[in-house]
Short mmCIF file of C-alpha atoms and ligand atoms in Angstrom, two decimals:
data_model
loop_
_atom_site.label_atom_id
_atom_site.label_comp_id
_atom_site.label_asym_id
_atom_site.label_seq_id
_atom_site.Cartn_x
_atom_site.Cartn_y
_atom_site.Cartn_z
CA UNK I 1131 -15.82 15.50 -23.50
CA UNK I 1132 -12.46 16.15 -25.03
CA UNK I 1133 -11.12 13.90 -27.77
CA UNK I 1134 -9.99 10.49 -26.55
CA UNK I 1135 -6.24 10.13 -26.99
CA UNK I 1136 -4.61 7.08 -28.53
CA UNK I 1137 -2.80 4.76 -26.13
CA UNK I 1138 0.69 6.18 -26.82
CA UNK I 1139 -0.62 9.75 -26.55
CA UNK I 1140 -2.45 8.97 -23.33
CA UNK I 1141 0.57 7.27 -21.79
CA UNK I 1142 2.80 10.19 -22.72
CA UNK I 1143 0.36 12.66 -21.24
CA UNK I 1144 0.01 10.85 -17.89
CA UNK I 1145 3.78 10.33 -17.76
CA UNK I 1146 4.22 14.08 -18.20
CA UNK I 1147 2.00 14.87 -15.20
CA UNK I 1148 3.13 11.95 -13.02
CA UNK I 1149 5.77 13.81 -10.97
CA UNK I 1150 3.22 16.44 -10.06
CA UNK I 1151 0.40 14.03 -9.31
CA UNK I 1152 2.52 11.56 -7.37
CA UNK I 1153 4.77 13.88 -5.38
CA UNK I 1154 2.81 13.32 -2.13
CA UNK I 1155 2.39 9.59 -2.75
CA UNK I 1156 6.12 9.02 -3.27
CA UNK I 1157 6.84 10.57 0.13
CA UNK I 1158 3.94 8.97 2.02
CA UNK I 1159 5.33 5.42 2.17
CA UNK I 1160 2.57 3.94 4.36
CA UNK I 1161 -1.19 3.65 3.89
CA UNK I 1162 -4.15 1.70 5.25
CA UNK I 1163 -6.27 -0.59 3.10
CA UNK I 1164 -9.78 -1.28 4.41
CA UNK I 1165 -11.92 -4.20 3.22
CA UNK I 1166 -15.54 -3.87 4.26
CA UNK I 1167 -18.57 -5.39 2.57
CA UNK I 1168 -21.34 -7.95 2.98
CA UNK I 1169 -18.66 -10.65 3.25
CA UNK I 1170 -17.72 -8.99 6.54
CA UNK I 1171 -20.94 -10.44 8.01
CA UNK I 1172 -19.84 -13.96 7.06
CA UNK I 1173 -16.35 -13.41 8.47
CA UNK I 1174 -14.67 -15.98 6.28
CA UNK I 1175 -12.93 -14.26 3.38
CA UNK I 1176 -14.19 -11.66 0.92
CA UNK I 1177 -14.43 -14.30 -1.82
CA UNK I 1178 -16.97 -16.38 0.16
CA UNK I 1179 -19.75 -15.69 -2.35
CA UNK I 1180 -17.74 -17.27 -5.16
CA UNK I 1181 -15.89 -19.91 -3.18
CA UNK I 1182 -19.14 -21.20 -1.63
CA UNK I 1183 -21.13 -20.61 -4.80
CA UNK I 1184 -23.93 -18.56 -3.21
CA UNK I 1185 -26.98 -17.90 -5.39
CA UNK I 1186 -27.24 -14.14 -5.90
CA UNK I 1187 -30.69 -13.80 -4.27
CA UNK I 1188 -29.56 -15.68 -1.21
CA UNK I 1189 -26.38 -13.64 -0.85
CA UNK I 1190 -28.34 -10.38 -1.23
CA UNK I 1191 -30.12 -11.10 2.05
CA UNK I 1192 -26.85 -10.57 3.91
CA UNK I 1193 -27.40 -6.86 3.31
CA UNK I 1194 -29.98 -6.75 6.13
CA UNK I 1195 -27.41 -8.06 8.56
CA UNK I 1196 -24.73 -5.63 7.44
CA UNK I 1197 -24.81 -2.99 10.19
CA UNK I 1198 -21.46 -1.27 10.71
CA UNK I 1199 -21.92 1.31 13.43
CA UNK I 1200 -22.12 4.99 12.51
CA UNK I 1201 -18.74 6.63 12.75
CA UNK I 1202 -16.76 3.40 12.29
CA UNK I 1203 -14.56 5.00 9.59
CA UNK I 1204 -13.45 7.58 12.17
CA UNK I 1205 -12.06 4.76 14.25
CA UNK I 1206 -10.07 3.40 11.27
CA UNK I 1207 -8.81 6.85 10.28
CA UNK I 1208 -7.71 7.66 13.84
CA UNK I 1209 -5.81 4.41 14.01
CA UNK I 1210 -4.26 5.02 10.57
CA UNK I 1211 -3.07 8.41 11.71
CA UNK I 1212 -1.73 7.04 14.99
CA UNK I 1213 0.10 4.35 13.00
CA UNK I 1214 1.91 6.99 10.94
CA UNK I 1215 -0.04 6.18 7.81
CA UNK I 1216 -0.58 9.00 5.33
CA UNK I 1217 -3.47 7.71 3.24
CA UNK I 1218 -6.32 5.24 3.17
CA UNK I 1219 -7.91 3.15 0.46
CA UNK I 1220 -11.37 1.68 1.11
CA UNK I 1221 -13.33 -0.94 -0.84
CA UNK I 1222 -16.20 1.13 -2.18
CA UNK I 1223 -17.54 -1.99 -3.90
CA UNK I 1224 -15.89 -5.40 -3.85
CA UNK I 1225 -16.40 -8.34 -6.22
CA UNK I 1226 -19.75 -9.17 -4.57
CA UNK I 1227 -21.13 -6.01 -6.23
CA UNK I 1228 -22.55 -4.21 -3.17
CA UNK I 1229 -21.85 -0.47 -3.29
CA UNK I 1230 -21.12 1.32 -0.03
CA UNK I 1231 -22.42 4.67 -1.25
CA UNK I 1232 -25.54 6.42 -2.44
CA UNK I 1233 -25.32 5.09 -5.98
CA UNK I 1234 -27.84 5.66 -8.74
CA UNK I 1235 -25.96 3.34 -11.08
CA UNK I 1236 -26.13 0.49 -8.56
CA UNK I 1237 -29.28 0.36 -6.40
CA UNK I 1238 -27.76 -2.63 -4.56
CA UNK I 1239 -26.09 -0.34 -2.07
CA UNK I 1240 -25.73 0.56 1.59
CA UNK I 1241 -28.17 3.47 1.42
CA UNK I 1242 -31.02 1.33 0.14
CA UNK I 1243 -30.16 -1.74 2.23
CA UNK I 1244 -28.50 -2.67 5.49
CA UNK I 1245 -27.22 0.33 7.42
CA UNK I 1246 -29.09 2.75 5.08
CA UNK I 1247 -26.06 5.03 5.19
CA UNK I 1248 -23.43 6.31 2.80
CA UNK I 1249 -20.33 4.64 4.20
CA UNK I 1250 -18.10 6.14 1.50
CA UNK I 1251 -19.13 9.61 2.64
CA UNK I 1252 -18.31 8.73 6.25
CA UNK I 1253 -14.97 7.36 5.10
CA UNK I 1254 -14.11 10.48 3.11
CA UNK I 1255 -15.01 12.75 6.02
CA UNK I 1256 -12.97 10.65 8.45
CA UNK I 1257 -9.91 10.81 6.17
CA UNK I 1258 -10.22 14.57 5.82
CA UNK I 1259 -10.63 15.08 9.58
CA UNK I 1260 -7.40 13.17 10.13
CA UNK I 1261 -5.40 14.76 7.32
CA UNK I 1262 -5.19 11.53 5.33
CA UNK I 1263 -5.23 11.27 1.54
CA UNK I 1264 -8.18 9.38 0.09
CA UNK I 1265 -8.24 6.31 -2.13
CA UNK I 1266 -11.19 4.40 -3.55
CA UNK I 1267 -10.83 0.69 -4.26
CA UNK I 1268 -13.17 -0.23 -7.08
CA UNK I 1269 -13.54 -3.81 -8.28
CA UNK I 1270 -13.94 -4.35 -12.01
CA UNK I 1271 -15.29 -7.85 -11.54
CA UNK I 1272 -18.92 -7.93 -10.35
CA UNK I 1273 -20.66 -11.16 -9.32
CA UNK I 1274 -24.00 -9.45 -8.76
CA UNK I 1275 -24.48 -7.54 -12.00
CA UNK I 1276 -26.38 -9.54 -14.65
CA UNK I 1277 -23.80 -8.61 -17.31
CA UNK I 1278 -20.76 -9.27 -15.11
CA UNK I 1279 -20.18 -12.71 -16.65
CA UNK I 1280 -21.85 -12.36 -20.06
CA UNK I 1281 -19.62 -9.36 -20.83
CA UNK I 1282 -16.94 -11.91 -21.72
CA UNK I 1283 -18.70 -13.17 -24.85
CA UNK I 1284 -21.72 -10.92 -25.54
CA UNK I 1285 -20.81 -7.54 -26.96
CA UNK I 1286 -24.10 -5.89 -25.97
CA UNK I 1287 -23.63 -7.09 -22.39
CA UNK I 1288 -20.04 -5.85 -22.46
CA UNK I 1289 -21.13 -2.41 -23.60
CA UNK I 1290 -23.70 -2.21 -20.79
CA UNK I 1291 -21.16 -3.47 -18.28
CA UNK I 1292 -18.48 -0.98 -19.40
CA UNK I 1293 -21.04 1.82 -19.06
CA UNK I 1294 -22.00 0.58 -15.60
CA UNK I 1295 -18.36 0.52 -14.45
CA UNK I 1296 -17.85 4.03 -15.80
CA UNK I 1297 -21.04 5.29 -14.13
CA UNK I 1298 -20.01 3.87 -10.73
CA UNK I 1299 -16.61 5.48 -10.83
CA UNK I 1300 -17.97 8.71 -12.20
CA UNK I 1301 -20.26 8.92 -9.17
CA UNK I 1302 -17.40 8.19 -6.82
CA UNK I 1303 -15.23 10.85 -8.40
CA UNK I 1304 -17.88 13.56 -8.56
CA UNK I 1305 -19.81 13.17 -5.31
CA UNK I 1306 -17.07 13.48 -2.69
CA UNK I 1307 -14.72 16.33 -3.63
CA UNK I 1308 -11.05 15.71 -4.28
CA UNK I 1309 -10.10 12.04 -4.41
CA UNK I 1310 -6.46 11.04 -4.61
CA UNK I 1311 -6.35 7.41 -5.75
CA UNK I 1312 -8.51 5.13 -7.86
CA UNK I 1313 -7.52 1.57 -6.98
CA UNK I 1314 -8.99 -0.84 -9.53
CA UNK I 1315 -9.00 -4.57 -8.87
CA UNK I 1316 -9.52 -7.85 -10.76
CA UNK I 1317 -10.18 -7.06 -14.42
CA UNK I 1318 -12.18 -10.23 -15.12
CA UNK I 1319 -13.68 -11.50 -17.37
CA UNK I 1320 -12.21 -9.31 -20.16
CA UNK I 1321 -8.57 -10.01 -20.86
CA UNK I 1322 -7.39 -6.75 -22.43
CA UNK I 1323 -7.87 -3.02 -22.02
CA UNK I 1324 -10.01 -2.88 -25.14
CA UNK I 1325 -12.48 -5.24 -23.48
CA UNK I 1326 -12.72 -2.91 -20.48
CA UNK I 1327 -12.69 0.23 -22.59
CA UNK I 1328 -10.09 1.34 -20.04
CA UNK I 1329 -8.38 3.80 -22.34
CA UNK I 1330 -11.52 5.88 -22.73
CA UNK I 1331 -12.93 5.32 -19.24
CA UNK I 1332 -9.72 6.26 -17.47
CA UNK I 1333 -9.31 9.39 -19.56
CA UNK I 1334 -12.85 10.46 -18.77
CA UNK I 1335 -12.31 9.80 -15.07
CA UNK I 1336 -9.05 11.73 -15.06
CA UNK I 1337 -10.85 14.64 -16.68
CA UNK I 1338 -13.01 14.79 -13.52
CA UNK I 1339 -10.03 14.58 -11.13
CA UNK I 1340 -6.89 15.89 -12.85
CA UNK I 1341 -4.61 14.94 -9.93
CA UNK I 1342 -5.86 11.37 -9.76
CA UNK I 1343 -3.42 8.47 -9.33
CA UNK I 1344 -4.58 5.15 -10.83
CA UNK I 1345 -3.18 1.67 -10.13
CA UNK I 1346 -2.28 -0.91 -12.76
CA UNK I 1347 -5.28 -3.22 -12.55
CA UNK I 1348 -7.49 -2.04 -15.41
CA UNK I 1349 -5.21 -3.77 -17.94
CA UNK I 1350 -3.32 -0.53 -18.49
CA UNK I 1351 -0.05 0.22 -16.68
CA UNK I 1352 -1.23 3.61 -15.45
CA UNK I 1353 0.68 5.02 -12.45
CA UNK I 1354 1.90 2.28 -10.14
CA UNK I 1355 2.44 -1.45 -9.77
CA UNK I 1356 0.67 -3.45 -7.06
CA UNK I 1357 2.66 -6.44 -5.81
CA UNK I 1358 0.22 -8.37 -3.65
CA UNK I 1359 1.08 -10.34 -0.51
CA UNK I 1360 4.79 -9.82 -1.07
CA UNK I 1361 6.90 -6.71 -0.65
CA UNK I 1362 9.07 -6.59 -3.75
CA UNK I 1363 10.42 -3.50 -5.45
CA UNK I 1364 9.35 -3.13 -9.06
CA UNK I 1365 11.94 -2.07 -11.58
CA UNK I 1366 11.81 1.44 -13.00
CA UNK I 1367 8.32 2.30 -11.85
CA UNK I 1368 6.35 3.38 -8.83
CA UNK I 1369 5.03 0.50 -6.74
CA UNK I 1370 2.93 -0.20 -3.69
CA UNK I 1371 2.86 -3.55 -1.93
CA UNK I 1372 -0.60 -4.44 -0.62
CA UNK I 1373 -0.63 -6.84 2.29
CA UNK I 1374 -3.30 -8.53 4.38
CA UNK I 1375 -2.76 -8.28 8.11
CA UNK I 1376 -2.70 -12.04 8.53
CA UNK I 1377 -1.79 -13.70 5.25
CA UNK I 1378 -5.25 -15.29 5.16
CA UNK I 1379 -7.95 -12.84 4.20
CA UNK I 1380 -8.62 -9.21 3.29
CA UNK I 1381 -12.12 -9.32 4.72
CA UNK I 1382 -12.84 -9.81 8.42
CA UNK I 1383 -12.05 -13.13 10.04
CA UNK I 1384 -12.70 -13.77 13.71
CA UNK I 1385 -9.91 -11.92 15.48
CA UNK I 1386 -9.24 -14.55 18.09
CA UNK I 1387 -8.66 -17.13 15.38
CA UNK I 1388 -6.43 -15.10 13.07
CA UNK I 1389 -4.31 -13.53 15.78
CA UNK I 1390 -1.60 -16.19 15.62
CA UNK I 1391 -1.08 -15.37 11.94
CA UNK I 1392 -1.14 -11.61 12.32
CA UNK I 1393 1.80 -9.25 11.99
CA UNK I 1394 3.49 -7.73 14.98
CA UNK I 1395 5.14 -4.30 14.94
CA UNK I 1396 8.55 -5.72 14.02
CA UNK I 1397 7.19 -7.57 10.97
CA UNK I 1398 5.45 -4.41 9.81
CA UNK I 1399 8.65 -2.42 10.22
CA UNK I 1400 10.52 -5.00 8.16
CA UNK I 1401 8.02 -4.50 5.36
CA UNK I 1402 8.42 -0.74 5.66
CA UNK I 1403 12.20 -1.11 5.50
CA UNK I 1404 11.94 -2.91 2.15
CA UNK I 1405 9.64 -0.15 0.92
CA UNK I 1406 12.01 2.60 2.06
CA UNK I 1407 14.94 0.66 0.54
CA UNK I 1408 13.26 0.25 -2.84
CA UNK I 1409 11.32 3.52 -2.95
CA UNK I 1410 7.84 1.95 -2.77
CA UNK I 1411 4.82 2.13 -0.52
CA UNK I 1412 3.15 -0.27 1.88
CA UNK I 1413 -0.65 -0.51 1.85
CA UNK I 1414 -1.47 -2.60 4.89
CA UNK I 1415 -4.99 -3.94 5.21
CA UNK I 1416 -7.46 -4.17 8.04
CA UNK I 1417 -10.76 -6.01 7.72
CA UNK I 1418 -13.14 -4.34 10.18
CA UNK I 1419 -15.52 -6.52 12.19
CA UNK I 1420 -19.26 -6.65 11.35
CA UNK I 1421 -19.90 -3.76 13.76
CA UNK I 1422 -17.21 -1.76 11.92
CA UNK I 1423 -14.67 -1.86 14.73
CA UNK I 1424 -10.98 -2.46 14.09
CA UNK I 1425 -9.91 -6.02 14.88
CA UNK I 1426 -7.95 -5.95 18.13
CA UNK I 1427 -5.02 -7.86 16.66
CA UNK I 1428 -4.30 -4.85 14.42
CA UNK I 1429 -4.57 -2.11 17.04
CA UNK I 1430 -1.56 -2.78 19.22
CA UNK I 1431 0.99 -3.46 16.45
CA UNK I 1432 -0.14 -0.45 14.43
CA UNK I 1433 -0.03 1.82 17.45
CA UNK I 1434 3.49 0.64 18.24
CA UNK I 1435 4.58 1.21 14.64
CA UNK I 1436 3.16 4.74 14.86
CA UNK I 1437 5.16 5.49 18.00
CA UNK I 1438 8.27 4.13 16.35
CA UNK I 1439 7.69 6.21 13.23
CA UNK I 1440 7.24 9.32 15.35
CA UNK I 1441 10.82 8.81 16.49
CA UNK I 1442 12.47 7.29 13.41
CA UNK I 1443 10.25 8.49 10.57
CA UNK I 1444 13.15 10.27 8.92
CA UNK I 1445 14.41 6.93 7.54
CA UNK I 1446 10.99 6.07 6.10
CA UNK I 1447 9.13 9.10 4.81
CA UNK I 1448 10.10 11.55 2.13
CA UNK I 1449 12.29 11.28 -0.88
CA UNK I 1450 14.53 8.23 -0.55
CA UNK I 1451 17.16 7.12 -3.01
CA UNK I 1452 16.05 3.82 -4.46
CA UNK I 1453 18.64 1.14 -3.91
CA UNK I 1454 18.94 -2.02 -5.89
CA UNK I 1455 22.51 -3.08 -5.31
CA UNK I 1456 23.16 -3.64 -1.61
CA UNK I 1457 23.57 -7.34 -1.18
CA UNK I 1458 23.02 -8.41 2.36
CA UNK I 1459 21.48 -5.11 3.44
CA UNK I 1460 18.02 -5.87 2.08
CA UNK I 1461 17.00 -8.74 4.29
CA UNK I 1462 19.71 -9.55 6.84
CA UNK I 1463 20.04 -8.51 10.47
CA UNK I 1464 20.46 -4.93 9.25
CA UNK I 1465 18.52 -3.18 6.53
CA UNK I 1466 19.32 0.15 4.99
CA UNK I 1467 17.51 3.04 3.43
CA UNK I 1468 19.28 6.02 1.88
CA UNK I 1469 18.57 9.71 1.52
CA UNK I 1470 21.26 11.80 -0.11
CA UNK I 1471 24.47 11.48 1.91
CA UNK I 1472 22.80 9.60 4.77
CA UNK I 1473 22.51 5.85 5.12
CA UNK I 1474 20.03 4.64 7.71
CA UNK I 1475 21.03 1.37 9.26
CA UNK I 1476 17.99 -0.42 10.69
CA UNK I 1477 19.20 -2.77 13.42
CA UNK I 1478 16.87 -5.73 13.75
CA UNK I 1479 19.28 -7.13 16.29
CA UNK I 1480 21.18 -4.65 18.45
CA UNK I 1481 24.94 -5.41 18.61
CA UNK I 1482 25.29 -6.13 22.31
CA UNK I 1483 29.00 -6.85 22.01
CA UNK I 1484 29.93 -3.17 22.22
CA UNK I 1485 31.30 -3.05 18.70
CA UNK I 1486 30.26 -3.83 15.16
CA UNK I 1487 31.47 -3.42 11.60
CA UNK I 1488 29.80 -2.20 8.45
CA UNK I 1489 31.25 -3.34 5.14
CA UNK I 1490 30.81 -2.20 1.59
CA UNK I 1491 30.91 1.61 1.79
CA UNK I 1492 33.99 3.31 0.48
CA UNK I 1493 32.88 6.92 0.94
CA UNK I 1494 34.22 8.82 3.97
CA UNK I 1495 31.92 8.73 6.94
CA UNK I 1496 31.40 12.01 8.82
CA UNK I 1497 29.22 10.96 11.75
CA UNK I 1498 27.15 8.12 13.12
CA UNK I 1499 24.33 8.61 15.58
CA UNK I 1500 21.39 6.69 16.89
CA UNK I 1501 18.41 8.36 15.31
CA UNK I 1502 16.15 10.28 17.67
CA UNK I 1503 18.78 10.30 20.45
CA UNK I 1504 21.98 12.06 21.46
CA UNK I 1505 24.04 8.90 21.13
CA UNK I 1506 26.95 9.43 18.76
CA UNK I 1507 29.00 6.37 17.86
CA UNK I 1508 32.80 6.24 17.70
CA UNK I 1509 34.27 4.77 14.57
CA UNK I 1510 37.38 4.32 12.51
CA UNK I 1511 37.28 3.75 8.78
CA UNK I 1512 39.36 1.52 6.59
CA UNK I 1513 39.10 1.40 2.84
CA UNK I 1514 36.38 -1.22 2.81
CA UNK I 1515 34.87 -1.16 6.25
CA UNK I 1516 33.79 1.04 9.10
CA UNK I 1517 34.53 -0.21 12.62
CA UNK I 1518 32.38 1.04 15.46
CA UNK I 1519 33.59 0.83 19.02
CA UNK I 1520 32.34 1.70 22.54
CA UNK I 1521 28.81 1.07 21.31
CA UNK I 1522 26.26 1.13 24.15
CA UNK I 1523 25.53 -2.47 24.98
CA UNK I 1524 21.92 -2.01 25.93
CA UNK I 1525 19.46 -2.03 22.99
CA UNK I 1526 18.88 1.53 21.90
CA UNK I 1527 15.21 1.38 21.03
CA UNK I 1528 12.57 1.00 23.71
CA UNK I 1529 9.57 1.14 21.38
CA UNK I 1530 9.95 -1.88 19.12
CA UNK I 1531 13.54 -2.95 19.70
CA UNK I 1532 14.57 -1.63 16.28
CA UNK I 1533 17.11 1.17 16.59
CA UNK I 1534 18.25 3.08 13.53
CA UNK I 1535 21.74 4.49 13.13
CA UNK I 1536 22.12 7.43 10.78
CA UNK I 1537 25.45 7.29 8.97
CA UNK I 1538 26.23 10.64 7.46
CA UNK I 1539 28.83 10.46 4.70
CA UNK I 1540 30.83 13.30 3.22
CA UNK I 1541 29.25 12.73 -0.15
CA UNK I 1542 26.75 10.43 -1.75
CA UNK I 1543 27.70 7.01 -0.39
CA UNK I 1544 29.26 4.50 -2.74
CA UNK I 1545 28.50 0.89 -2.01
CA UNK I 1546 30.56 -1.94 -3.45
CA UNK I 1547 28.85 -5.24 -3.91
CA UNK I 1548 29.99 -8.00 -1.64
CA UNK I 1549 32.53 -9.51 -1.85
CA UNK I 1550 34.23 -6.40 -3.21
CA UNK I 1551 36.47 -6.16 -0.17
CA UNK I 1552 39.76 -7.58 1.03
CA UNK I 1553 41.20 -10.15 0.68
CA UNK I 1554 40.44 -9.63 -3.00
CA UNK I 1555 43.31 -7.99 -4.81
CA UNK I 1556 42.69 -4.30 -5.11
CA UNK I 1557 42.98 -3.80 -8.86
CA UNK I 1558 40.61 -6.65 -9.64
CA UNK I 1559 37.72 -5.19 -7.72
CA UNK I 1560 37.31 -2.23 -9.98
CA UNK I 1561 38.17 -3.98 -13.24
C1 LIG N 2989 -7.11 -9.75 -4.82
C2 LIG N 2989 -8.44 -10.29 -4.35
C3 LIG N 2989 -9.23 -9.33 -3.58
C4 LIG N 2989 -8.51 -8.28 -2.80
C5 LIG N 2989 -7.35 -7.74 -3.56
C6 LIG N 2989 -6.54 -6.72 -2.81
O1 LIG N 2989 -7.12 -9.30 -6.10
O2 LIG N 2989 -9.24 -10.77 -5.39
O3 LIG N 2989 -10.15 -10.02 -2.80
O4 LIG N 2989 -9.40 -7.27 -2.53
O5 LIG N 2989 -6.56 -8.76 -3.99
O6 LIG N 2989 -5.38 -6.39 -3.50
#
C-alpha cells in the first residue's frame, strides 16, 4: 500500500483527477437508486428495524422470508434504460447490516441466508447488459454488527468496526470488475472523518478503482454533494439530488397504498429540469417489492419519461452551462436549461393563445424551433424581449405535454435579471 496522503494532499490529488473521473457522470444527468433489503419483506420503510426497535435475533429471521426472484435486477435495469437513465446505484447493505453479496467479512448475507444468491453480482451483470454505469450504496451505520454502536466510545470496537467497513467495501470493489460509484450513507455514530478513518479507507479503496467517484457521506467532501428529498443546486461543486418515488420511503411500501403520493412523468421532468438548469444529477429511487419486481406505480411514469427523453434529451444530457441567475425561469410555467448558444425553454403549460413573449435575454436570437419537430417559430426581437407570433395553438408535445423550444442565439446568451427591462430607465439598468 502506498503512503497515505495528508488531507490537503489527498483533496488536491482527487481534485486533479476529478474532470477525468466524472466526465461521464456530469453528462449522465439521470440515474436509478434501488433500495432492497430485509426491510423489503416488512414493506414499511427501510428504518423499520430501528423505528420499531426490533431485537437483532428476531430481525435476523426475516432473512428466510427474503426471496427476490432470480433475474429481478434485469427488470430494474431494463426499466432504467427505458427511462433514459444512465446509471444505477443499489443498496449493497443498508443500515440493517444484511449484505446482498457473497461476503466473507459479513456472513450475514444473501448467499448464506434467504435467496442464497449473490444479488450484487446479478445487479452488476444487469447494469452491464444494459449499458448502465454501476454504483454501490454502502451504509456506514450498521445496526447488526456488535461494534456498530460501541464504536462511538470504545476505541478497540471502533478499530474493529473501521476494519469491517473497509473489508466490506474492499470486497465490493474487487469482486465485480469496474465499479463507477461508491455511495456511502449515514456516518453514525462517529462524528468526524478521523472516527471513520475515512481518509485512509477512501485512499485504499481508490487505489483499487482509480476511476471511482465517491459521494460526500463519509465525513469527507469527496466528489459530489447529495441533497436528499429536495432538488437544489449546490454551489461550486458537483451534486446529485436523491429522491424517493413517493416522499414516504426508500424501501418498498405496498404499491396500492403509496400510489397517490407517487410522482408522475411531469413531476419527474420538473426535477430533471432543475438538474439540467443547475448542472446536477437526479438519482430517483425505486423500492422493489418482496419478489423483486418493480412497483407498478413507478413503471408507467418512468417509461413515459424515457419516451420523452428520447425526443427531447438534448436539453437534458451532456454538458450544460450551469445557471444561477435566471429569476423566474427556475420554477415558473417555463424552465430553462442552457448549452452554449442555445437556451431550451421547457413549457410546462403550452401557450394556447398563439403568441407568447420571453423576457430577459438581450442577445440576438437566430432561430426558435420546437425540439424534435419541424416547427419553427416566428419572432421579432426588441431590446429586452422576444415576441413570438403565429405559434401553433395545439400543445406541441404528445408524450407528456411538455414541449421544449430551442432558442438558438447568435452568441452566448446574456440574461438580465428581472426587472432589468423597461420601463426602467436604460442607463440605470447597467449601472
Ligand atoms: C437517508 C436514510 C436512508 C436512505 C438514504 C438515501 O440517509 O437514512 O434510509 O437510504 O437516505 O439517501
